[in-house]
Amino acid sequence: MPRMFTRLNLLSYLAVFSLLLYGSFSQAQSYEQLYSDYRGSLYQIRLIELSSNSKSGLGSGFQISSDGLIATNYHVVSAAVHDEDKYALKYLSVDGKEGDLELLDVDVINDLAILRQKGEPGPDYLRLAQQPPSRGETIVSMGNPLDLGMTIVPGTYNGIASGSFYDRIHFSGSINPGMSGGPVINRNGEVVGINVATAGNQISFLVPVDKLINLLEDFKNDLKNGNGTPELQPIIDRQLHKNQQRIIDEILGADWKLRPLGDAMVVGEIVPSIQCWGNTSDDEDEMIKQVAKGCTGQDVVYLSEDFDTGRVEYEFFWLESEDDFLSSRFYAAYEENMSGFFPGNSASEEDVTDFNCKQQFTTQPRNGNAAKTNGADKEGDKEAGGDEQKPPKANGNHEPVIARTTYCVRRYKNFPDLFDVFFVSLTVDHENRALVSHFTLSGFTQESATAFTQKFVSEIQWH
């Protein structure tokens, strides 16, 4: 029987509809109120090229204290860190007030910087939240997209994004170029994050505010202890060293799971921050079948436009041909295939030295353990850590695996104890099948790189 739409039903419907309208109107009002209340704390951060006295880069920032401290992203001001004689930093308020900025402290790992207004500070500043929002809570991003003026973007707090060595908040909202360094506030007007990056399609990332709180406390402690404004280069050096040690400790302390690839067992996803992908070339016209497995950390540490670091990546290729494929042609083909290897991070000749490479033949037991050179030198003899993996069946073959190994190192010019390490190993003991192993570490000490190399080589096992 059809439902009758009575006068009572109608009144109820109108009441609910009115509440929805009021809620939407109230929410719109609240966004307007947010902008009105906090616009005085927002700034455009300008990178000025001194020779031309023109803008070279733009970002956003926000005042965090009554004495004129301003927070932004490190990548917004990085050019001024690396070439202070070429660039200056200035701010522009929402009301059109301009002034100079002094760079005080940075956190390159979390992409943060603290600056101070020169002269009279702005009258307004934002408070930093002491607690994170709840998942699903609406938060509001503020910034200056594409030099169009200050903009507010509501979105959703989704917690810390998974799959990274570096904590980032997953924010469902559009952060656009120019909004980097702007604040993201909760309903109480407290900063819960700092705009840092976007993947498009309403997927953006924020630096959690606790990283800014820690940086601010470190800066104030330096002043309290009479150290004055810290020198930035030693600070960045310490941060990079601490970060690479944190990463290598996490990796070496994990349980390395092995996965089959051809006749070998190779390393899979060591930690959640490293994700692996696979691919197989099955083109019938190809003389060599290739099965690939690549694993990489998803984020890097930004140092400059041409230089990033903090990357861990490794990959394996199983190559196999038909039995009647000539050995010489097989190895010529896969030599050509391997010539495309290159480091995973960006660096210019101003940042790093040339690679210094050592090539040699190595042997490796079929059930793993560290590889040894055919001469007296050892590539490494450290025992694999973690739970013991069961070796694959040897099928009666107990001969060690022979490989040609290349190990390359380049040094960071401004951080001489840090290096990029590039490793490639090609097995050469079969005529028509081979395993290629490769890894790149960027920004690690020699000790960390050696420990990783020994573990990496020792984990590979064979049928």
PDB file of C-alpha atoms in Angstrom, residues 107-376:
ATOM      1  CA  ASP A 107      64.935  20.239   9.537  1.00  0.00           C
ATOM      2  CA  VAL A 108      65.713  18.719   6.136  1.00  0.00           C
ATOM      3  CA  ILE A 109      64.355  15.286   7.088  1.00  0.00           C
ATOM      4  CA  ASN A 110      60.888  16.678   7.783  1.00  0.00           C
ATOM      5  CA  ASP A 111      61.140  19.518   5.234  1.00  0.00           C
ATOM      6  CA  LEU A 112      60.758  22.357   7.731  1.00  0.00           C
ATOM      7  CA  ALA A 113      62.362  25.748   8.276  1.00  0.00           C
ATOM      8  CA  ILE A 114      62.034  28.495  10.882  1.00  0.00           C
ATOM      9  CA  LEU A 115      62.509  32.125   9.875  1.00  0.00           C
ATOM     10  CA  ARG A 116      62.163  35.475  11.649  1.00  0.00           C
ATOM     11  CA  GLN A 117      60.688  38.708  10.407  1.00  0.00           C
ATOM     12  CA  LYS A 118      63.232  41.507  10.424  1.00  0.00           C
ATOM     13  CA  GLY A 119      61.881  44.678  11.965  1.00  0.00           C
ATOM     14  CA  GLU A 120      58.471  44.853  13.615  1.00  0.00           C
ATOM     15  CA  PRO A 121      56.802  41.422  13.805  1.00  0.00           C
ATOM     16  CA  GLY A 122      53.244  40.799  12.711  1.00  0.00           C
ATOM     17  CA  PRO A 123      50.581  41.077  15.424  1.00  0.00           C
ATOM     18  CA  ASP A 124      48.972  37.677  14.889  1.00  0.00           C
ATOM     19  CA  TYR A 125      50.251  34.131  15.184  1.00  0.00           C
ATOM     20  CA  LEU A 126      48.881  30.586  15.182  1.00  0.00           C
ATOM     21  CA  ARG A 127      48.966  28.134  18.048  1.00  0.00           C
ATOM     22  CA  LEU A 128      50.402  24.660  17.509  1.00  0.00           C
ATOM     23  CA  ALA A 129      48.115  21.753  18.379  1.00  0.00           C
ATOM     24  CA  GLN A 130      49.326  19.381  21.078  1.00  0.00           C
ATOM     25  CA  GLN A 131      47.102  16.503  19.940  1.00  0.00           C
ATOM     26  CA  PRO A 132      46.471  15.108  16.442  1.00  0.00           C
ATOM     27  CA  PRO A 133      42.966  15.247  14.960  1.00  0.00           C
ATOM     28  CA  SER A 134      40.699  12.223  14.863  1.00  0.00           C
ATOM     29  CA  ARG A 135      40.551  10.167  11.676  1.00  0.00           C
ATOM     30  CA  GLY A 136      37.856  11.576   9.424  1.00  0.00           C
ATOM     31  CA  GLU A 137      37.955  14.996  11.063  1.00  0.00           C
ATOM     32  CA  THR A 138      37.702  17.996   8.740  1.00  0.00           C
ATOM     33  CA  ILE A 139      40.805  20.158   8.745  1.00  0.00           C
ATOM     34  CA  VAL A 140      41.574  23.230   6.639  1.00  0.00           C
ATOM     35  CA  SER A 141      44.681  23.897   4.565  1.00  0.00           C
ATOM     36  CA  MET A 142      45.788  27.468   3.951  1.00  0.00           C
ATOM     37  CA  GLY A 143      48.277  28.782   1.417  1.00  0.00           C
ATOM     38  CA  ASN A 144      48.987  30.791  -1.687  1.00  0.00           C
ATOM     39  CA  PRO A 145      48.452  28.551  -4.749  1.00  0.00           C
ATOM     40  CA  LEU A 146      50.023  29.676  -8.032  1.00  0.00           C
ATOM     41  CA  ASP A 147      50.496  33.231  -6.687  1.00  0.00           C
ATOM     42  CA  LEU A 148      46.709  33.739  -6.780  1.00  0.00           C
ATOM     43  CA  GLY A 149      46.391  34.967  -3.191  1.00  0.00           C
ATOM     44  CA  MET A 150      45.651  33.231   0.075  1.00  0.00           C
ATOM     45  CA  THR A 151      43.232  30.326  -0.240  1.00  0.00           C
ATOM     46  CA  ILE A 152      41.582  27.901   2.177  1.00  0.00           C
ATOM     47  CA  VAL A 153      41.022  24.240   1.244  1.00  0.00           C
ATOM     48  CA  PRO A 154      38.942  22.006   3.542  1.00  0.00           C
ATOM     49  CA  GLY A 155      39.791  18.320   3.581  1.00  0.00           C
ATOM     50  CA  THR A 156      39.918  15.197   5.714  1.00  0.00           C
ATOM     51  CA  TYR A 157      42.544  13.986   8.176  1.00  0.00           C
ATOM     52  CA  ASN A 158      43.381  10.334   7.412  1.00  0.00           C
ATOM     53  CA  GLY A 159      46.208   9.693   9.869  1.00  0.00           C
ATOM     54  CA  ILE A 160      49.872   9.035   9.085  1.00  0.00           C
ATOM     55  CA  ALA A 161      50.364   7.638   5.579  1.00  0.00           C
ATOM     56  CA  SER A 162      51.840   4.155   5.458  1.00  0.00           C
ATOM     57  CA  GLY A 163      54.750   3.029   3.311  1.00  0.00           C
ATOM     58  CA  SER A 164      57.356   5.703   4.037  1.00  0.00           C
ATOM     59  CA  PHE A 165      60.454   6.192   6.160  1.00  0.00           C
ATOM     60  CA  TYR A 166      59.240   9.741   6.818  1.00  0.00           C
ATOM     61  CA  ASP A 167      56.041  10.579   8.717  1.00  0.00           C
ATOM     62  CA  ARG A 168      53.475  12.354   6.547  1.00  0.00           C
ATOM     63  CA  ILE A 169      49.779  12.978   7.175  1.00  0.00           C
ATOM     64  CA  HIS A 170      47.454  11.747   4.428  1.00  0.00           C
ATOM     65  CA  PHE A 171      45.155  14.701   3.705  1.00  0.00           C
ATOM     66  CA  SER A 172      42.144  14.410   1.386  1.00  0.00           C
ATOM     67  CA  GLY A 173      42.279  17.854  -0.180  1.00  0.00           C
ATOM     68  CA  SER A 174      43.974  19.731  -3.013  1.00  0.00           C
ATOM     69  CA  ILE A 175      47.346  21.265  -2.182  1.00  0.00           C
ATOM     70  CA  ASN A 176      48.690  23.135  -5.184  1.00  0.00           C
ATOM     71  CA  PRO A 177      52.087  24.694  -6.042  1.00  0.00           C
ATOM     72  CA  GLY A 178      52.669  27.755  -3.907  1.00  0.00           C
ATOM     73  CA  MET A 179      50.829  26.324  -0.899  1.00  0.00           C
ATOM     74  CA  SER A 180      53.957  24.528   0.341  1.00  0.00           C
ATOM     75  CA  GLY A 181      54.735  25.612   3.891  1.00  0.00           C
ATOM     76  CA  GLY A 182      51.226  26.828   4.663  1.00  0.00           C
ATOM     77  CA  PRO A 183      49.390  25.757   7.827  1.00  0.00           C
ATOM     78  CA  VAL A 184      46.610  23.208   8.146  1.00  0.00           C
ATOM     79  CA  ILE A 185      44.382  23.965  11.124  1.00  0.00           C
ATOM     80  CA  ASN A 186      41.697  22.174  13.106  1.00  0.00           C
ATOM     81  CA  ARG A 187      38.291  23.550  14.123  1.00  0.00           C
ATOM     82  CA  ASN A 188      39.933  25.358  17.047  1.00  0.00           C
ATOM     83  CA  GLY A 189      42.329  27.226  14.784  1.00  0.00           C
ATOM     84  CA  GLU A 190      45.361  25.206  15.933  1.00  0.00           C
ATOM     85  CA  VAL A 191      47.988  24.034  13.460  1.00  0.00           C
ATOM     86  CA  VAL A 192      47.931  20.250  13.031  1.00  0.00           C
ATOM     87  CA  GLY A 193      50.145  19.995   9.944  1.00  0.00           C
ATOM     88  CA  ILE A 194      52.145  21.843   7.313  1.00  0.00           C
ATOM     89  CA  ASN A 195      51.475  21.552   3.569  1.00  0.00           C
ATOM     90  CA  VAL A 196      54.309  19.685   1.867  1.00  0.00           C
ATOM     91  CA  ALA A 197      53.306  17.649  -1.209  1.00  0.00           C
ATOM     92  CA  THR A 198      50.487  16.361  -3.380  1.00  0.00           C
ATOM     93  CA  ALA A 199      49.906  13.286  -5.512  1.00  0.00           C
ATOM     94  CA  GLY A 200      46.875  14.839  -7.238  1.00  0.00           C
ATOM     95  CA  ASN A 201      43.274  13.598  -7.199  1.00  0.00           C
ATOM     96  CA  GLN A 202      42.623  14.991  -3.712  1.00  0.00           C
ATOM     97  CA  ILE A 203      45.579  13.067  -2.247  1.00  0.00           C
ATOM     98  CA  SER A 204      47.966  15.385  -0.427  1.00  0.00           C
ATOM     99  CA  PHE A 205      50.525  15.133   2.343  1.00  0.00           C
ATOM    100  CA  LEU A 206      51.315  17.216   5.408  1.00  0.00           C
ATOM    101  CA  VAL A 207      54.197  17.309   7.861  1.00  0.00           C
ATOM    102  CA  PRO A 208      52.775  16.498  11.335  1.00  0.00           C
ATOM    103  CA  VAL A 209      52.930  19.519  13.614  1.00  0.00           C
ATOM    104  CA  ASP A 210      54.908  17.634  16.283  1.00  0.00           C
ATOM    105  CA  LYS A 211      57.923  17.788  13.934  1.00  0.00           C
ATOM    106  CA  LEU A 212      57.671  21.574  13.961  1.00  0.00           C
ATOM    107  CA  ILE A 213      57.263  21.608  17.744  1.00  0.00           C
ATOM    108  CA  ASN A 214      60.480  19.572  18.092  1.00  0.00           C
ATOM    109  CA  LEU A 215      62.383  21.871  15.736  1.00  0.00           C
ATOM    110  CA  LEU A 216      61.157  24.941  17.609  1.00  0.00           C
ATOM    111  CA  GLU A 217      62.202  23.454  20.957  1.00  0.00           C
ATOM    112  CA  ASP A 218      65.668  22.602  19.622  1.00  0.00           C
ATOM    113  CA  PHE A 219      66.081  26.135  18.324  1.00  0.00           C
ATOM    114  CA  LYS A 220      64.994  27.699  21.620  1.00  0.00           C
ATOM    115  CA  ASN A 221      67.304  25.404  23.583  1.00  0.00           C
ATOM    116  CA  ASP A 222      70.255  26.529  21.459  1.00  0.00           C
ATOM    117  CA  LEU A 223      69.411  30.148  22.254  1.00  0.00           C
ATOM    118  CA  LYS A 224      68.897  29.377  25.945  1.00  0.00           C
ATOM    119  CA  ASN A 225      72.265  27.660  26.152  1.00  0.00           C
ATOM    120  CA  GLY A 226      73.981  30.699  24.689  1.00  0.00           C
ATOM    121  CA  ASN A 227      74.794  29.049  21.357  1.00  0.00           C
ATOM    122  CA  GLY A 228      73.104  31.787  19.355  1.00  0.00           C
ATOM    123  CA  THR A 229      71.589  31.164  15.943  1.00  0.00           C
ATOM    124  CA  PRO A 230      72.926  27.769  14.835  1.00  0.00           C
ATOM    125  CA  GLU A 231      75.051  27.245  11.732  1.00  0.00           C
ATOM    126  CA  LEU A 232      72.903  25.405   9.234  1.00  0.00           C
ATOM    127  CA  GLN A 233      75.477  23.240   7.460  1.00  0.00           C
ATOM    128  CA  PRO A 234      76.529  21.281  10.595  1.00  0.00           C
ATOM    129  CA  ILE A 235      72.865  20.944  11.543  1.00  0.00           C
ATOM    130  CA  ILE A 236      71.973  19.410   8.177  1.00  0.00           C
ATOM    131  CA  ASP A 237      74.987  17.104   8.411  1.00  0.00           C
ATOM    132  CA  ARG A 238      73.870  15.810  11.834  1.00  0.00           C
ATOM    133  CA  GLN A 239      70.310  15.336  10.630  1.00  0.00           C
ATOM    134  CA  LEU A 240      71.410  13.327   7.584  1.00  0.00           C
ATOM    135  CA  HIS A 241      73.698  11.114   9.692  1.00  0.00           C
ATOM    136  CA  LYS A 242      70.987  10.454  12.268  1.00  0.00           C
ATOM    137  CA  ASN A 243      68.438   9.704   9.566  1.00  0.00           C
ATOM    138  CA  GLN A 244      70.571   7.202   7.663  1.00  0.00           C
ATOM    139  CA  GLN A 245      71.420   5.404  10.914  1.00  0.00           C
ATOM    140  CA  ARG A 246      67.730   5.192  11.794  1.00  0.00           C
ATOM    141  CA  ILE A 247      66.938   3.699   8.385  1.00  0.00           C
ATOM    142  CA  ILE A 248      69.811   1.198   8.351  1.00  0.00           C
ATOM    143  CA  ASP A 249      68.986   0.048  11.901  1.00  0.00           C
ATOM    144  CA  GLU A 250      65.356  -0.526  10.899  1.00  0.00           C
ATOM    145  CA  ILE A 251      66.358  -2.457   7.777  1.00  0.00           C
ATOM    146  CA  LEU A 252      69.042  -4.629   9.365  1.00  0.00           C
ATOM    147  CA  GLY A 253      66.828  -5.347  12.361  1.00  0.00           C
ATOM    148  CA  ALA A 254      63.962  -6.607  10.198  1.00  0.00           C
ATOM    149  CA  ASP A 255      63.189 -10.189   9.242  1.00  0.00           C
ATOM    150  CA  TRP A 256      64.244 -10.417   5.594  1.00  0.00           C
ATOM    151  CA  LYS A 257      61.712 -12.569   3.769  1.00  0.00           C
ATOM    152  CA  LEU A 258      62.933 -14.353   0.636  1.00  0.00           C
ATOM    153  CA  ARG A 259      60.880 -14.827  -2.515  1.00  0.00           C
ATOM    154  CA  PRO A 260      61.516 -17.188  -5.460  1.00  0.00           C
ATOM    155  CA  LEU A 261      62.844 -15.719  -8.703  1.00  0.00           C
ATOM    156  CA  GLY A 262      64.009 -18.176 -11.351  1.00  0.00           C
ATOM    157  CA  ASP A 263      66.505 -20.559  -9.756  1.00  0.00           C
ATOM    158  CA  ALA A 264      67.121 -18.203  -6.831  1.00  0.00           C
ATOM    159  CA  MET A 265      65.517 -16.973  -3.646  1.00  0.00           C
ATOM    160  CA  VAL A 266      65.831 -13.172  -3.429  1.00  0.00           C
ATOM    161  CA  VAL A 267      64.923 -10.461  -0.959  1.00  0.00           C
ATOM    162  CA  GLY A 268      61.334  -9.189  -0.901  1.00  0.00           C
ATOM    163  CA  GLU A 269      59.841  -6.285   1.022  1.00  0.00           C
ATOM    164  CA  ILE A 270      62.127  -5.882   4.024  1.00  0.00           C
ATOM    165  CA  VAL A 271      60.069  -3.223   5.825  1.00  0.00           C
ATOM    166  CA  PRO A 272      56.703  -1.584   5.017  1.00  0.00           C
ATOM    167  CA  SER A 273      58.535   1.551   3.888  1.00  0.00           C
ATOM    168  CA  ILE A 274      59.982  -0.403   0.947  1.00  0.00           C
ATOM    169  CA  GLN A 275      57.507  -1.579  -1.674  1.00  0.00           C
ATOM    170  CA  CYS A 276      58.203  -4.141  -4.409  1.00  0.00           C
ATOM    171  CA  TRP A 277      56.838  -4.539  -7.907  1.00  0.00           C
ATOM    172  CA  GLY A 278      57.270  -7.263 -10.490  1.00  0.00           C
ATOM    173  CA  ASN A 279      57.238  -7.554 -14.248  1.00  0.00           C
ATOM    174  CA  THR A 280      57.797 -10.313 -16.823  1.00  0.00           C
ATOM    175  CA  SER A 281      58.718  -9.830 -20.480  1.00  0.00           C
ATOM    176  CA  ASP A 282      56.885 -12.532 -22.413  1.00  0.00           C
ATOM    177  CA  ASP A 283      57.309 -11.246 -25.958  1.00  0.00           C
ATOM    178  CA  GLU A 284      57.790 -14.275 -28.224  1.00  0.00           C
ATOM    179  CA  ASP A 285      60.176 -12.290 -30.432  1.00  0.00           C
ATOM    180  CA  GLU A 286      62.555 -11.706 -27.538  1.00  0.00           C
ATOM    181  CA  MET A 287      65.412 -14.213 -27.372  1.00  0.00           C
ATOM    182  CA  ILE A 288      65.805 -13.750 -23.626  1.00  0.00           C
ATOM    183  CA  LYS A 289      62.931 -14.013 -21.168  1.00  0.00           C
ATOM    184  CA  GLN A 290      63.269 -11.566 -18.287  1.00  0.00           C
ATOM    185  CA  VAL A 291      61.515 -11.646 -14.923  1.00  0.00           C
ATOM    186  CA  ALA A 292      62.076  -8.504 -12.868  1.00  0.00           C
ATOM    187  CA  LYS A 293      61.473  -7.624  -9.241  1.00  0.00           C
ATOM    188  CA  GLY A 294      62.123  -4.046  -8.091  1.00  0.00           C
ATOM    189  CA  CYS A 295      61.855  -2.653  -4.565  1.00  0.00           C
ATOM    190  CA  THR A 296      62.237   0.952  -3.468  1.00  0.00           C
ATOM    191  CA  GLY A 297      61.582   3.354  -0.630  1.00  0.00           C
ATOM    192  CA  GLN A 298      58.822   5.728  -1.634  1.00  0.00           C
ATOM    193  CA  ASP A 299      60.270   9.060  -0.480  1.00  0.00           C
ATOM    194  CA  VAL A 300      63.562  10.909  -0.396  1.00  0.00           C
ATOM    195  CA  VAL A 301      65.091  13.787   1.561  1.00  0.00           C
ATOM    196  CA  TYR A 302      65.111  16.992  -0.481  1.00  0.00           C
ATOM    197  CA  LEU A 303      68.341  18.979  -0.220  1.00  0.00           C
ATOM    198  CA  SER A 304      68.125  21.178  -3.311  1.00  0.00           C
ATOM    199  CA  GLU A 305      66.468  21.284  -6.710  1.00  0.00           C
ATOM    200  CA  ASP A 306      69.234  19.075  -8.113  1.00  0.00           C
ATOM    201  CA  PHE A 307      70.053  16.957  -5.074  1.00  0.00           C
ATOM    202  CA  ASP A 308      68.062  14.464  -3.010  1.00  0.00           C
ATOM    203  CA  THR A 309      69.114  11.652  -0.722  1.00  0.00           C
ATOM    204  CA  GLY A 310      67.889   9.056   1.773  1.00  0.00           C
ATOM    205  CA  ARG A 311      66.820   6.520  -0.851  1.00  0.00           C
ATOM    206  CA  VAL A 312      67.028   2.733  -0.546  1.00  0.00           C
ATOM    207  CA  GLU A 313      66.280   0.639  -3.633  1.00  0.00           C
ATOM    208  CA  TYR A 314      67.131  -2.837  -4.884  1.00  0.00           C
ATOM    209  CA  GLU A 315      66.099  -4.986  -7.797  1.00  0.00           C
ATOM    210  CA  PHE A 316      66.628  -8.403  -9.311  1.00  0.00           C
ATOM    211  CA  PHE A 317      66.390  -9.679 -12.887  1.00  0.00           C
ATOM    212  CA  TRP A 318      66.172 -13.344 -13.811  1.00  0.00           C
ATOM    213  CA  LEU A 319      67.280 -13.847 -17.425  1.00  0.00           C
ATOM    214  CA  GLU A 320      66.778 -17.102 -19.295  1.00  0.00           C
ATOM    215  CA  SER A 321      67.014 -18.224 -22.928  1.00  0.00           C
ATOM    216  CA  GLU A 322      66.320 -21.381 -24.903  1.00  0.00           C
ATOM    217  CA  ASP A 323      68.921 -24.145 -24.618  1.00  0.00           C
ATOM    218  CA  ASP A 324      70.188 -23.659 -28.162  1.00  0.00           C
ATOM    219  CA  PHE A 325      70.848 -19.940 -27.696  1.00  0.00           C
ATOM    220  CA  LEU A 326      74.594 -19.344 -27.996  1.00  0.00           C
ATOM    221  CA  SER A 327      76.305 -18.412 -24.762  1.00  0.00           C
ATOM    222  CA  SER A 328      78.205 -15.515 -26.362  1.00  0.00           C
ATOM    223  CA  ARG A 329      74.980 -13.993 -27.705  1.00  0.00           C
ATOM    224  CA  PHE A 330      73.222 -14.516 -24.378  1.00  0.00           C
ATOM    225  CA  TYR A 331      75.865 -12.647 -22.422  1.00  0.00           C
ATOM    226  CA  ALA A 332      76.180  -9.916 -25.045  1.00  0.00           C
ATOM    227  CA  ALA A 333      72.427  -9.388 -24.828  1.00  0.00           C
ATOM    228  CA  TYR A 334      72.288  -9.213 -21.094  1.00  0.00           C
ATOM    229  CA  GLU A 335      75.407  -7.004 -20.888  1.00  0.00           C
ATOM    230  CA  GLU A 336      73.485  -4.553 -23.044  1.00  0.00           C
ATOM    231  CA  ASN A 337      70.478  -4.904 -20.781  1.00  0.00           C
ATOM    232  CA  MET A 338      72.555  -4.121 -17.701  1.00  0.00           C
ATOM    233  CA  SER A 339      74.162  -0.989 -19.146  1.00  0.00           C
ATOM    234  CA  GLY A 340      71.051   0.964 -18.185  1.00  0.00           C
ATOM    235  CA  PHE A 341      71.671   0.861 -14.433  1.00  0.00           C
ATOM    236  CA  PHE A 342      72.076   4.231 -12.733  1.00  0.00           C
ATOM    237  CA  PRO A 343      71.739   5.636  -9.186  1.00  0.00           C
ATOM    238  CA  GLY A 344      68.195   6.250  -8.022  1.00  0.00           C
ATOM    239  CA  ASN A 345      68.770   9.713  -6.552  1.00  0.00           C
ATOM    240  CA  SER A 346      69.489  13.048  -8.235  1.00  0.00           C
ATOM    241  CA  ALA A 347      72.823  14.800  -7.651  1.00  0.00           C
ATOM    242  CA  SER A 348      74.908  17.335  -9.561  1.00  0.00           C
ATOM    243  CA  GLU A 349      78.674  17.585  -9.903  1.00  0.00           C
ATOM    244  CA  GLU A 350      78.568  20.371  -7.326  1.00  0.00           C
ATOM    245  CA  ASP A 351      77.087  17.941  -4.810  1.00  0.00           C
ATOM    246  CA  VAL A 352      78.979  14.667  -5.325  1.00  0.00           C
ATOM    247  CA  THR A 353      82.263  13.322  -6.642  1.00  0.00           C
ATOM    248  CA  ASP A 354      82.484  10.932  -9.574  1.00  0.00           C
ATOM    249  CA  PHE A 355      81.841   7.282  -8.820  1.00  0.00           C
ATOM    250  CA  ASN A 356      84.879   5.251  -7.845  1.00  0.00           C
ATOM    251  CA  CYS A 357      84.189   1.652  -8.885  1.00  0.00           C
ATOM    252  CA  LYS A 358      85.762  -1.701  -8.119  1.00  0.00           C
ATOM    253  CA  GLN A 359      84.946  -4.761 -10.217  1.00  0.00           C
ATOM    254  CA  GLN A 360      85.817  -8.358  -9.388  1.00  0.00           C
ATOM    255  CA  PHE A 361      84.597 -11.918  -9.648  1.00  0.00           C
ATOM    256  CA  THR A 362      82.978 -13.345  -6.515  1.00  0.00           C
ATOM    257  CA  THR A 363      81.727 -16.712  -5.378  1.00  0.00           C
ATOM    258  CA  GLN A 364      78.697 -17.313  -3.209  1.00  0.00           C
ATOM    259  CA  PRO A 365      77.560 -20.505  -1.463  1.00  0.00           C
ATOM    260  CA  ARG A 366      74.302 -21.794  -2.881  1.00  0.00           C
ATOM    261  CA  ASN A 367      72.564 -21.675   0.490  1.00  0.00           C
ATOM    262  CA  GLY A 368      73.431 -18.051   1.128  1.00  0.00           C
ATOM    263  CA  ASN A 369      76.072 -16.650   3.518  1.00  0.00           C
ATOM    264  CA  ALA A 370      78.468 -13.907   2.512  1.00  0.00           C
ATOM    265  CA  ALA A 371      80.184 -13.921  -0.865  1.00  0.00           C
ATOM    266  CA  LYS A 372      83.942 -14.291  -1.232  1.00  0.00           C
ATOM    267  CA  THR A 373      86.191 -13.083  -3.985  1.00  0.00           C
ATOM    268  CA  ASN A 374      88.133 -15.567  -6.087  1.00  0.00           C
ATOM    269  CA  GLY A 375      91.231 -14.028  -4.586  1.00  0.00           C
ATOM    270  CA  ALA A 376      92.138 -13.548  -0.953  1.00  0.00           C
TER     271      ALA A 376
END
